[in-house]
Coordinates of C-alpha atoms and ligand atoms in Angstrom, one line a residue:
M4 CA -26.2 -10.6 -18.8
A5 CA -29.8 -11.5 -18.0
N6 CA -31.2 -9.8 -21.1
G7 CA -32.1 -12.0 -24.1
E8 CA -29.6 -12.2 -26.8
K9 CA -31.9 -10.4 -29.2
R10 CA -32.5 -7.5 -27.0
S11 CA -28.9 -6.9 -25.9
E12 CA -27.3 -7.1 -29.4
W13 CA -26.4 -3.5 -28.9
V14 CA -25.7 -1.5 -25.7
L15 CA -25.5 2.2 -25.4
C16 CA -22.3 3.3 -23.5
R17 CA -23.0 5.9 -20.8
G18 CA -19.5 7.2 -21.1
C19 CA -19.1 8.1 -24.9
G20 CA -22.7 7.6 -26.1
E21 CA -21.6 5.2 -28.7
M22 CA -23.4 1.9 -29.3
V23 CA -21.3 -1.1 -28.3
Y24 CA -21.8 -4.7 -29.5
G25 CA -23.6 -6.5 -26.6
R26 CA -21.5 -9.7 -26.7
R27 CA -18.2 -7.7 -26.7
F28 CA -19.5 -5.7 -23.9
A29 CA -20.2 -8.5 -21.7
R30 CA -17.0 -10.1 -22.7
E31 CA -15.0 -7.0 -21.5
A32 CA -17.0 -7.1 -18.2
K33 CA -19.0 -4.0 -19.1
V34 CA -16.2 -1.8 -19.9
C35 CA -16.6 0.2 -23.1
P36 CA -13.8 -0.9 -25.5
G37 CA -14.1 2.7 -27.1
C38 CA -13.7 5.0 -24.0
G39 CA -13.1 2.6 -21.2
F40 CA -16.1 3.6 -19.2
H41 CA -16.8 1.0 -16.5
A42 CA -20.7 0.5 -16.5
P43 CA -22.2 -0.6 -13.1
M44 CA -22.1 -4.2 -12.4
G45 CA -24.4 -6.3 -10.3
A46 CA -23.1 -8.2 -7.2
R47 CA -23.6 -11.7 -8.5
E48 CA -22.0 -10.7 -11.9
R49 CA -19.1 -9.2 -10.1
I50 CA -18.5 -12.3 -8.0
A51 CA -18.5 -14.4 -11.0
H52 CA -16.0 -12.1 -12.6
L53 CA -13.6 -11.8 -9.7
L54 CA -13.6 -15.5 -8.2
D55 CA -12.3 -18.5 -9.9
D56 CA -14.9 -20.5 -11.8
G57 CA -16.5 -23.2 -9.8
S58 CA -15.2 -21.9 -6.3
V59 CA -18.0 -19.7 -5.4
R60 CA -20.2 -20.6 -2.4
E61 CA -22.7 -17.8 -1.4
L62 CA -22.9 -17.1 2.3
D63 CA -26.4 -16.8 3.5
F64 CA -26.3 -13.9 6.0
R65 CA -30.1 -13.0 5.7
V66 CA -31.5 -11.5 8.6
P67 CA -35.2 -11.1 9.3
D68 CA -36.6 -7.8 7.9
A69 CA -36.7 -5.1 10.2
D70 CA -38.5 -1.9 10.1
P71 CA -37.4 -0.3 13.3
L72 CA -38.9 3.1 12.8
E73 CA -42.1 1.8 11.1
F74 CA -41.0 4.3 8.3
V75 CA -43.4 5.4 5.8
D76 CA -42.7 8.3 3.2
T77 CA -45.0 8.1 0.2
E78 CA -45.3 4.5 0.9
P79 CA -44.4 2.0 3.7
Y80 CA -40.7 0.9 3.8
P81 CA -41.6 -2.9 3.8
E82 CA -43.5 -2.1 0.6
R83 CA -40.4 -0.5 -1.0
L84 CA -38.3 -3.4 0.1
R85 CA -40.7 -5.9 -1.6
R86 CA -40.5 -4.0 -4.9
A87 CA -36.7 -3.7 -4.7
R88 CA -36.5 -7.4 -4.3
A89 CA -38.8 -8.2 -7.1
R90 CA -36.9 -5.9 -9.3
T91 CA -33.5 -7.0 -8.7
G92 CA -33.8 -10.6 -7.6
L93 CA -31.6 -9.7 -4.6
D94 CA -32.5 -10.0 -0.9
E95 CA -30.4 -7.0 0.0
A96 CA -27.8 -4.5 -1.2
V97 CA -24.9 -6.9 -0.5
V98 CA -24.0 -10.4 -1.4
C99 CA -21.4 -12.4 0.4
A100 CA -19.5 -15.5 -0.6
R101 CA -16.4 -17.6 -0.1
G102 CA -14.3 -18.6 -3.0
R103 CA -10.8 -18.4 -4.5
I104 CA -9.0 -15.8 -6.7
E105 CA -6.3 -17.4 -8.6
G106 CA -6.4 -20.3 -6.1
H107 CA -6.1 -18.1 -3.0
P108 CA -9.0 -18.5 -0.5
V109 CA -11.1 -15.4 0.2
I110 CA -14.3 -14.2 1.6
V111 CA -16.0 -11.5 -0.4
A112 CA -18.8 -9.0 0.4
V113 CA -20.1 -7.3 -2.9
M114 CA -22.6 -4.4 -2.8
D115 CA -25.1 -3.9 -5.4
F116 CA -26.3 -0.3 -6.1
R117 CA -29.4 -1.3 -7.9
F118 CA -30.9 -2.4 -4.5
F119 CA -31.8 0.9 -2.6
G120 CA -28.9 2.6 -4.0
G121 CA -26.6 0.2 -2.1
S122 CA -27.5 1.9 1.0
L123 CA -26.4 0.9 4.5
G124 CA -29.2 -0.7 6.3
A125 CA -29.2 -3.2 9.1
A126 CA -29.3 -6.2 6.9
V127 CA -26.1 -4.7 4.9
G128 CA -24.3 -3.9 7.9
E129 CA -25.0 -7.2 9.5
A130 CA -24.0 -9.1 6.4
I131 CA -20.6 -7.1 6.1
T132 CA -20.0 -7.8 9.7
L133 CA -20.7 -11.6 9.5
A134 CA -18.4 -11.6 6.4
A135 CA -15.7 -10.0 8.5
E136 CA -16.4 -12.5 11.5
T137 CA -16.2 -15.4 9.1
A138 CA -12.8 -14.0 7.7
L139 CA -11.7 -13.8 11.4
R140 CA -12.7 -17.2 12.4
E141 CA -11.3 -18.8 9.3
R142 CA -8.3 -16.5 9.1
T143 CA -9.0 -15.7 5.4
P144 CA -8.7 -12.4 3.9
L145 CA -11.7 -10.3 3.1
V146 CA -12.3 -8.3 0.0
M147 CA -15.1 -5.7 0.0
V148 CA -16.5 -4.4 -3.2
T149 CA -18.3 -1.2 -2.4
A150 CA -21.1 0.8 -4.2
S151 CA -23.4 2.8 -2.1
G152 CA -25.1 6.2 -1.7
G153 CA -24.7 6.2 1.9
A154 CA -27.1 5.5 4.9
R155 CA -30.5 4.1 4.4
M156 CA -32.8 6.8 5.5
Q157 CA -35.8 4.3 6.0
E158 CA -33.9 2.9 9.0
G159 CA -32.8 6.2 10.4
V160 CA -30.3 6.0 13.4
I161 CA -30.1 2.2 13.1
S162 CA -28.5 2.6 9.7
L163 CA -26.0 5.0 11.3
M164 CA -24.9 2.3 13.9
Q165 CA -24.0 0.0 11.1
M166 CA -21.0 2.3 10.6
A167 CA -19.7 1.7 14.1
K168 CA -20.6 -2.0 14.0
T169 CA -18.8 -2.7 10.6
S170 CA -15.6 -0.5 11.7
Q171 CA -15.2 -2.5 15.0
A172 CA -15.6 -5.8 12.9
L173 CA -12.7 -4.6 10.7
A174 CA -10.7 -3.4 13.8
Q175 CA -10.8 -7.2 14.9
L176 CA -9.3 -8.2 11.6
D177 CA -6.6 -5.6 12.1
E178 CA -5.9 -7.2 15.4
A179 CA -5.8 -10.6 14.2
G180 CA -3.5 -9.7 11.1
I181 CA -6.1 -10.7 8.5
L182 CA -5.7 -8.8 5.2
T183 CA -8.7 -6.7 4.1
V184 CA -9.0 -5.0 0.7
T185 CA -11.6 -2.6 -0.6
V186 CA -12.5 -2.4 -4.2
V187 CA -14.3 1.1 -4.8
T188 CA -16.7 1.1 -7.6
D189 CA -18.8 4.0 -8.7
P190 CA -20.4 5.5 -6.5
T191 CA -19.3 4.9 -2.9
F192 CA -20.6 7.7 -0.5
G193 CA -21.7 8.6 2.9
G194 CA -21.7 6.1 5.6
V195 CA -20.1 3.3 3.6
A196 CA -17.2 5.5 2.5
A197 CA -16.8 6.7 5.9
S198 CA -16.6 3.2 7.7
F199 CA -15.6 -0.3 6.2
A200 CA -14.9 1.0 2.6
T201 CA -11.9 3.1 3.7
L202 CA -10.6 0.9 6.6
G203 CA -9.4 -1.7 4.1
D204 CA -5.6 -2.2 4.4
V205 CA -5.5 -1.8 0.6
I206 CA -8.0 0.4 -1.3
I207 CA -8.2 -0.2 -5.0
A208 CA -10.5 1.8 -7.1
E209 CA -12.0 1.3 -10.6
P210 CA -11.1 4.1 -13.2
G211 CA -13.5 7.0 -12.7
A212 CA -15.1 5.7 -9.6
R213 CA -16.2 8.3 -7.2
L214 CA -15.7 8.2 -3.4
G215 CA -16.6 10.7 -0.7
F216 CA -18.4 11.4 2.5
A217 CA -20.6 14.3 1.2
G218 CA -22.0 14.1 -2.2
P219 CA -21.1 16.6 -4.7
R220 CA -24.6 18.2 -4.7
V221 CA -24.5 18.7 -0.9
I222 CA -21.1 20.3 -1.1
E223 CA -22.0 22.6 -3.9
Q224 CA -25.0 23.9 -1.9
T225 CA -22.9 24.2 1.2
I226 CA -20.0 26.1 -0.3
R227 CA -22.0 27.8 -3.1
E228 CA -19.3 26.9 -5.6
K229 CA -19.1 24.6 -8.7
L230 CA -16.8 21.7 -8.1
P231 CA -13.8 21.1 -10.2
E232 CA -14.1 18.6 -12.9
G233 CA -13.1 15.1 -11.7
F234 CA -13.4 15.9 -8.2
Q235 CA -13.9 12.8 -5.8
T236 CA -13.0 10.4 -8.7
A237 CA -10.6 7.5 -8.2
E238 CA -7.9 9.7 -10.1
F239 CA -8.4 12.6 -7.7
L240 CA -8.4 10.4 -4.7
L241 CA -5.2 8.7 -6.0
D242 CA -3.4 12.1 -6.2
H243 CA -4.7 13.0 -2.7
G244 CA -3.4 9.9 -1.1
I245 CA -6.9 8.4 -0.3
V246 CA -6.7 5.3 -2.6
D247 CA -3.8 3.0 -2.9
A248 CA -4.3 2.2 -6.7
I249 CA -6.5 2.3 -9.8
R250 CA -7.1 -0.7 -11.6
P251 CA -9.2 -1.4 -14.8
R252 CA -11.8 -4.0 -14.2
G253 CA -9.8 -6.4 -16.4
E254 CA -6.8 -6.3 -14.1
L255 CA -8.6 -6.5 -10.7
R256 CA -8.2 -10.4 -10.4
T257 CA -4.4 -10.1 -10.9
T258 CA -3.8 -7.5 -8.3
L259 CA -6.1 -9.1 -5.8
A260 CA -4.2 -12.5 -6.3
R261 CA -1.0 -10.8 -5.7
L262 CA -2.2 -9.2 -2.4
L263 CA -3.7 -12.5 -1.3
A264 CA -0.4 -14.4 -2.2
V265 CA 1.6 -12.1 -0.1
A266 CA -0.8 -11.8 2.8
T267 CA -1.3 -15.6 3.0
R268 CA 2.3 -16.5 2.0
S269 CA 1.0 -18.9 -0.6
A270 CA 2.9 -17.8 -3.8
R271 CA 4.8 -20.4 -5.6
A272 CA 8.5 -19.8 -4.6
E273 CA 10.0 -18.1 -7.6
R274 CA 13.7 -18.4 -7.4
P275 CA 14.8 -16.0 -10.4
E276 CA 17.2 -17.4 -12.8
A277 CA 19.8 -14.8 -11.9
E278 CA 23.4 -15.3 -11.1
E279 CA 24.4 -15.4 -7.5
G280 CA 26.0 -12.1 -6.5
P281 CA 29.1 -11.5 -4.1
A282 CA 28.4 -11.7 -0.5
P283 CA 28.1 -8.4 1.6
V284 CA 31.2 -7.4 3.4
G285 CA 31.2 -7.1 7.1
D286 CA 34.9 -6.4 7.7
P287 CA 36.1 -2.8 7.1
A288 CA 39.7 -4.2 6.3
E289 CA 38.2 -6.0 3.1
L290 CA 37.0 -2.7 1.7
P291 CA 39.0 -0.4 -0.6
D292 CA 40.3 2.8 0.8
L293 CA 37.8 4.8 -1.1
D294 CA 38.4 8.8 -0.9
P295 CA 35.1 9.9 0.7
W296 CA 34.6 12.6 -1.7
T297 CA 34.9 10.4 -4.6
A298 CA 32.2 8.2 -2.9
V299 CA 29.9 11.4 -2.6
R300 CA 30.2 11.9 -6.3
A301 CA 29.7 8.2 -7.3
A302 CA 26.7 8.0 -5.0
R303 CA 25.1 10.8 -6.7
R304 CA 25.5 9.6 -10.2
L305 CA 22.0 9.5 -11.9
G306 CA 22.6 6.2 -13.5
R307 CA 22.6 4.2 -10.3
P308 CA 19.6 1.9 -9.9
T309 CA 16.8 3.6 -8.1
T310 CA 14.4 2.0 -5.7
L311 CA 11.9 1.1 -8.3
D312 CA 14.8 -0.3 -10.4
Y313 CA 15.8 -2.5 -7.5
I314 CA 12.1 -3.4 -6.8
G315 CA 11.6 -4.3 -10.5
M316 CA 14.8 -6.7 -10.5
L317 CA 14.3 -8.2 -7.1
V318 CA 10.6 -8.2 -6.0
H319 CA 8.2 -10.2 -8.2
G320 CA 4.4 -10.0 -8.0
F321 CA 4.9 -6.3 -6.6
V322 CA 1.9 -4.1 -6.1
E323 CA 2.7 -0.6 -5.5
L324 CA 0.5 1.1 -2.9
H325 CA 0.1 4.9 -2.8
G326 CA -0.9 7.6 -0.4
D327 CA -1.0 8.6 3.3
R328 CA -4.7 8.3 3.6
R329 CA -4.7 11.9 4.8
G330 CA -4.6 14.1 1.7
A331 CA -1.5 13.4 -0.2
D332 CA 0.6 10.9 -2.2
C333 CA 4.4 11.8 -2.2
A334 CA 6.1 10.6 -5.4
A335 CA 9.5 10.9 -3.8
L336 CA 8.7 7.8 -1.6
V337 CA 7.5 4.5 -3.2
G338 CA 6.4 1.3 -1.5
G339 CA 4.4 -1.9 -1.6
L340 CA 4.1 -5.6 -1.3
G341 CA 5.8 -8.4 -3.1
Y342 CA 8.2 -11.3 -3.0
L343 CA 11.9 -11.3 -2.5
D344 CA 12.6 -14.6 -3.9
D345 CA 10.4 -16.8 -1.7
I346 CA 10.2 -14.1 1.3
P347 CA 6.9 -11.9 1.2
V348 CA 8.0 -8.4 2.0
V349 CA 7.0 -4.8 2.3
A350 CA 9.5 -2.9 0.2
I351 CA 9.7 1.0 0.8
G352 CA 12.2 3.4 -0.6
T353 CA 12.9 7.0 -1.7
Q354 CA 12.7 7.3 -5.5
K355 CA 14.9 10.0 -7.4
G356 CA 14.5 9.3 -11.1
R357 CA 16.9 9.9 -13.8
T358 CA 15.4 12.5 -16.4
A359 CA 14.9 16.0 -15.6
A360 CA 11.0 15.5 -15.9
E361 CA 11.1 12.4 -13.6
L362 CA 13.3 14.1 -11.1
A363 CA 11.0 17.1 -10.8
K364 CA 8.0 14.7 -10.6
R365 CA 9.8 12.7 -7.9
N366 CA 11.0 16.0 -6.2
F367 CA 14.5 14.8 -6.6
G368 CA 13.9 12.0 -4.1
M369 CA 13.2 14.3 -1.2
P370 CA 10.1 13.1 0.6
T371 CA 7.5 15.4 2.0
P372 CA 5.7 14.6 5.2
A373 CA 3.1 12.7 3.3
G374 CA 5.8 10.5 2.0
Y375 CA 7.0 9.6 5.6
R376 CA 3.5 9.0 6.6
K377 CA 2.8 6.8 3.6
A378 CA 5.9 4.9 4.7
A379 CA 4.6 4.5 8.3
R380 CA 1.3 3.3 6.8
L381 CA 3.1 0.5 4.9
M382 CA 5.3 -0.3 7.9
R383 CA 2.1 -0.6 10.1
L384 CA 0.7 -3.0 7.3
A385 CA 3.7 -5.0 7.6
A386 CA 3.4 -5.2 11.3
K387 CA -0.1 -6.3 11.0
L388 CA 0.6 -9.0 8.4
G389 CA 3.9 -10.0 10.0
L390 CA 5.9 -9.3 6.9
P391 CA 9.5 -8.2 6.9
V392 CA 10.2 -4.6 5.9
V393 CA 13.1 -3.7 3.5
T394 CA 13.9 -0.1 2.8
F395 CA 15.9 1.5 0.1
I396 CA 17.5 4.9 0.8
D397 CA 18.8 7.3 -1.8
T398 CA 18.0 10.9 -0.8
A399 CA 19.7 14.0 -0.2
G400 CA 17.2 14.5 2.6
A401 CA 13.7 15.3 3.6
Y402 CA 12.3 18.2 1.4
P403 CA 13.0 21.4 3.0
G404 CA 10.0 23.4 1.9
L405 CA 7.3 25.6 3.1
E406 CA 4.6 23.3 2.8
A407 CA 6.6 20.4 4.3
E408 CA 7.2 22.4 7.4
R409 CA 3.7 23.4 7.7
D410 CA 2.6 19.8 7.3
G411 CA 4.9 18.8 10.1
Q412 CA 8.1 17.3 8.5
A413 CA 9.9 17.2 11.9
V414 CA 6.8 15.3 13.4
A415 CA 6.7 12.9 10.5
I416 CA 10.4 12.1 10.8
A417 CA 10.2 11.8 14.5
E418 CA 7.1 9.4 14.5
N419 CA 8.8 7.1 11.9
L420 CA 11.9 6.8 14.1
R421 CA 9.7 5.8 16.9
L422 CA 7.5 3.5 14.9
M423 CA 10.5 1.8 13.3
A424 CA 11.9 1.2 16.7
S425 CA 8.9 -0.7 17.7
L426 CA 7.9 -2.8 14.6
P427 CA 7.5 -6.5 15.7
V428 CA 8.9 -7.8 12.3
P429 CA 12.4 -8.1 10.8
T430 CA 13.7 -4.8 9.2
V431 CA 16.5 -4.3 7.0
A432 CA 17.5 -0.9 5.6
V433 CA 20.0 -0.3 2.6
V434 CA 21.5 3.0 1.8
T435 CA 21.8 2.6 -2.0
G436 CA 23.1 6.2 -2.8
E437 CA 22.8 9.2 -0.7
G438 CA 21.8 8.8 2.9
G439 CA 21.0 12.4 3.8
S440 CA 20.5 13.1 7.3
G441 CA 17.2 12.6 9.3
G442 CA 15.2 12.1 6.1
A443 CA 17.3 8.9 5.5
L444 CA 17.3 7.9 9.1
A445 CA 13.5 8.0 9.0
L446 CA 13.7 4.8 7.0
A447 CA 16.8 3.3 8.6
V448 CA 16.0 2.5 12.2
A449 CA 16.3 -1.1 11.2
N450 CA 17.7 -4.4 12.7
R451 CA 20.2 -4.3 10.0
V452 CA 21.6 -1.4 8.0
L453 CA 23.5 -2.0 4.9
M454 CA 25.2 0.4 2.4
C455 CA 26.2 0.2 -1.2
A456 CA 30.1 0.2 -1.7
N457 CA 29.7 3.6 -3.2
A458 CA 27.1 5.2 -1.0
V459 CA 27.3 7.8 1.5
Y460 CA 25.4 8.5 4.8
S461 CA 26.0 11.6 6.8
V462 CA 24.2 14.0 9.2
I463 CA 24.7 16.9 6.6
S464 CA 25.8 17.2 3.0
P465 CA 29.4 17.9 2.7
E466 CA 28.6 21.2 1.0
G467 CA 26.4 22.1 3.8
C468 CA 29.0 21.4 6.4
A469 CA 31.7 23.2 4.4
A470 CA 29.5 26.3 4.2
I471 CA 29.0 26.3 7.9
L472 CA 32.2 25.2 9.5
W473 CA 34.7 26.3 6.7
Q474 CA 32.4 29.2 5.5
D475 CA 33.5 27.9 2.1
P476 CA 31.5 25.6 -0.1
Q477 CA 34.7 24.7 -1.9
A478 CA 35.8 22.9 1.1
A479 CA 33.2 20.1 0.5
P480 CA 36.0 17.4 -0.3
R481 CA 37.6 18.2 3.1
A482 CA 34.1 18.1 4.8
A483 CA 33.4 14.7 3.3
E484 CA 36.7 13.4 4.7
A485 CA 36.2 14.9 8.0
L486 CA 32.4 13.6 8.3
R487 CA 33.6 10.0 7.2
V488 CA 30.6 9.6 5.0
D489 CA 31.8 6.6 3.1
A490 CA 31.0 2.9 3.7
R491 CA 34.4 1.9 5.0
H492 CA 34.3 4.4 7.8
L493 CA 30.6 3.8 8.7
L494 CA 31.2 0.2 9.0
E495 CA 34.3 0.9 11.3
L496 CA 31.9 3.2 13.4
G497 CA 29.4 0.3 13.6
V498 CA 26.7 2.7 12.0
I499 CA 26.1 0.0 9.3
D500 CA 26.4 -3.8 9.6
G501 CA 27.7 -4.6 6.1
V502 CA 28.5 -3.4 2.6
V503 CA 26.9 -4.5 -0.6
P504 CA 29.6 -4.8 -3.2
E505 CA 29.1 -2.9 -6.4
P506 CA 30.2 -4.0 -9.9
P507 CA 33.7 -2.8 -10.8
G508 CA 32.6 0.3 -12.6
G509 CA 30.0 1.0 -10.1
A510 CA 26.2 0.2 -9.7
D511 CA 25.4 2.5 -12.5
T512 CA 27.4 0.5 -15.1
D513 CA 25.8 -2.7 -14.4
H514 CA 22.3 -2.8 -12.9
A515 CA 22.0 -6.6 -13.0
G516 CA 25.3 -7.0 -11.2
A517 CA 24.1 -4.5 -8.6
A518 CA 20.9 -6.3 -8.1
A519 CA 22.5 -9.7 -7.8
A520 CA 24.8 -8.4 -5.0
M521 CA 21.6 -6.7 -3.4
R522 CA 19.6 -9.8 -3.5
R523 CA 22.2 -12.0 -1.9
A524 CA 22.7 -9.4 1.0
L525 CA 19.0 -8.9 1.5
T526 CA 18.0 -12.5 1.5
A527 CA 20.9 -13.5 3.7
T528 CA 20.1 -10.8 6.2
L529 CA 16.3 -11.5 6.4
R530 CA 16.9 -15.3 6.8
E531 CA 19.2 -14.4 9.6
L532 CA 16.5 -12.3 11.3
M533 CA 13.3 -14.2 10.5
P534 CA 13.7 -16.8 13.1
M535 CA 13.7 -14.1 15.7
D536 CA 10.4 -13.4 17.6
A537 CA 8.8 -10.1 17.8
M538 CA 10.2 -9.3 21.2
N539 CA 13.8 -10.2 20.3
L540 CA 13.6 -8.3 17.2
V541 CA 12.6 -5.1 19.0
L542 CA 15.3 -5.7 21.7
D543 CA 18.0 -6.4 19.1
R544 CA 17.0 -3.0 17.4
H545 CA 16.9 -1.2 20.4
A546 CA 20.4 -2.4 21.5
R547 CA 21.6 -1.5 18.0
F548 CA 20.8 2.3 18.5
R549 CA 21.3 2.3 22.1
R550 CA 24.8 1.8 22.1
F551 CA 25.9 5.1 20.0
G552 CA 27.5 7.3 22.4
S553 CA 27.0 5.0 25.4
A554 CA 29.9 4.8 27.8
S555 CA 29.5 1.0 28.1
P556 CA 28.2 -0.1 24.7
D557 CA 28.7 -3.7 25.3
T558 CA 26.5 -4.0 28.3
V559 CA 23.4 -3.0 26.2
K560 CA 23.5 -6.0 24.2
P561 CA 20.3 -8.2 24.6
V562 CA 20.4 -11.9 24.8
V563 CA 18.8 -12.9 21.4
K564 CA 17.2 -16.2 21.4
E565 CA 16.1 -18.1 18.3
R566 CA 12.4 -19.0 18.4
K567 CA 11.9 -22.7 19.1
P568 CA 10.4 -24.5 16.1
A569 CA 6.7 -25.1 16.7
Ligands
LIG609 ZN1 -17.9 4.4 -24.2

């Protein structure tokens, strides 16, 4: 802190109103040790906090002052600018720099609310755009830390144009496959929120940070109602699918480093010290003749590893991402980025849970449209970054509910089928428990589809089929048999490509053993697919699904060529 030692011995926390010892406050990066309040941070302070010591080089993106409207309110705009500079020591409301985070190169653009409320004038828009263009030219990820009240009124419509300019700069990074991350700090409103701040691939917010288009006062005046407590805060936005994650200031560096490691494939390879599991089985004759109804019951055992269990055991440096960016975050579907051994991946799956409370919270693993849209968002991110996609499927089906239908469940599933068909990256799906109908297939249009030995995959639950065709729910075992829902039959039918062996008592009796077999199956399958280029991956997937029901399934096989080494 710039304040002298004597003056800053004690600091008043704006969160709890308690006095905090100044040095401690500074050491905690301006987070109150009592109540966790995150006090505002200046741009240069923030850069020093986020980037590795000694790595920072500020980028000089100053542009000549412009006063396009020759704006005067109670005083001329140039006079206000001059005073803001004198008061803050900043040229403008953003500072850009290059540097490293835990060794990973990054370009950062950090806003400073003290300067004109972080408003988006032409100089700010220009600096953000130049930062993005530098990231593009150097193929380096861009991290933007936002704090803004919105447009800069003194620059009128030229300020408005900065929203378009910065958004198209970010679109270029999307096209080039360069990771963009936003760190939302309090407050981020208006034109900044409605342009580059929410266009980041990943949006991380500090606890309590508010983000929105319209400010709370404007909303209250318009709707003539008091807004609920916590409206537009990070926590509210996480619940409503707008931000990916909330991280206390002290954890930001680690999370950013993990994201950068995956996006730039620069993590140290971490081969876990785990036993090598058994190889996947590709020949139906090698599988035991399991009674399908026994498989159904085994597949539903609550002790089986869930998607988050598998991710926890197999994917290191995992960062879970949340939300569909449209208004909801479905807890029945989880996903994020991390490393499967030395392979950076996007991992996605349905999540059931085990206790009654968790099952209820996770909607029994039955995704809503928001869940499928979250999956779609993560798959598009994988496509952008060129990362393989691994999906874990254990769901009785897509959630059959009133709201789910109203929100377009059928559309969400259909759009995922189409999206998965065209993904330019290797994709592997594993049915780990129940593979229930369209809700499962919406995550399973993959180059390779695997299944755990005791998993089932079916167009309808045996109970549902029994009720309809036998008109007797008691006929479920017969329906399971008739539907051929078990791994051996599905391997014979070519619906799956391989079976992941389970420990002798089933996956639920030995999670580590189940994970070892899963690791071997996934890494072997991914390594087989990774040499293929985007076109052949799509052709391979197309042929895989084109053949079902075809009169001449062999003629639809494409010629799959390996990519020539560069
Ligand atoms: Zn406090």
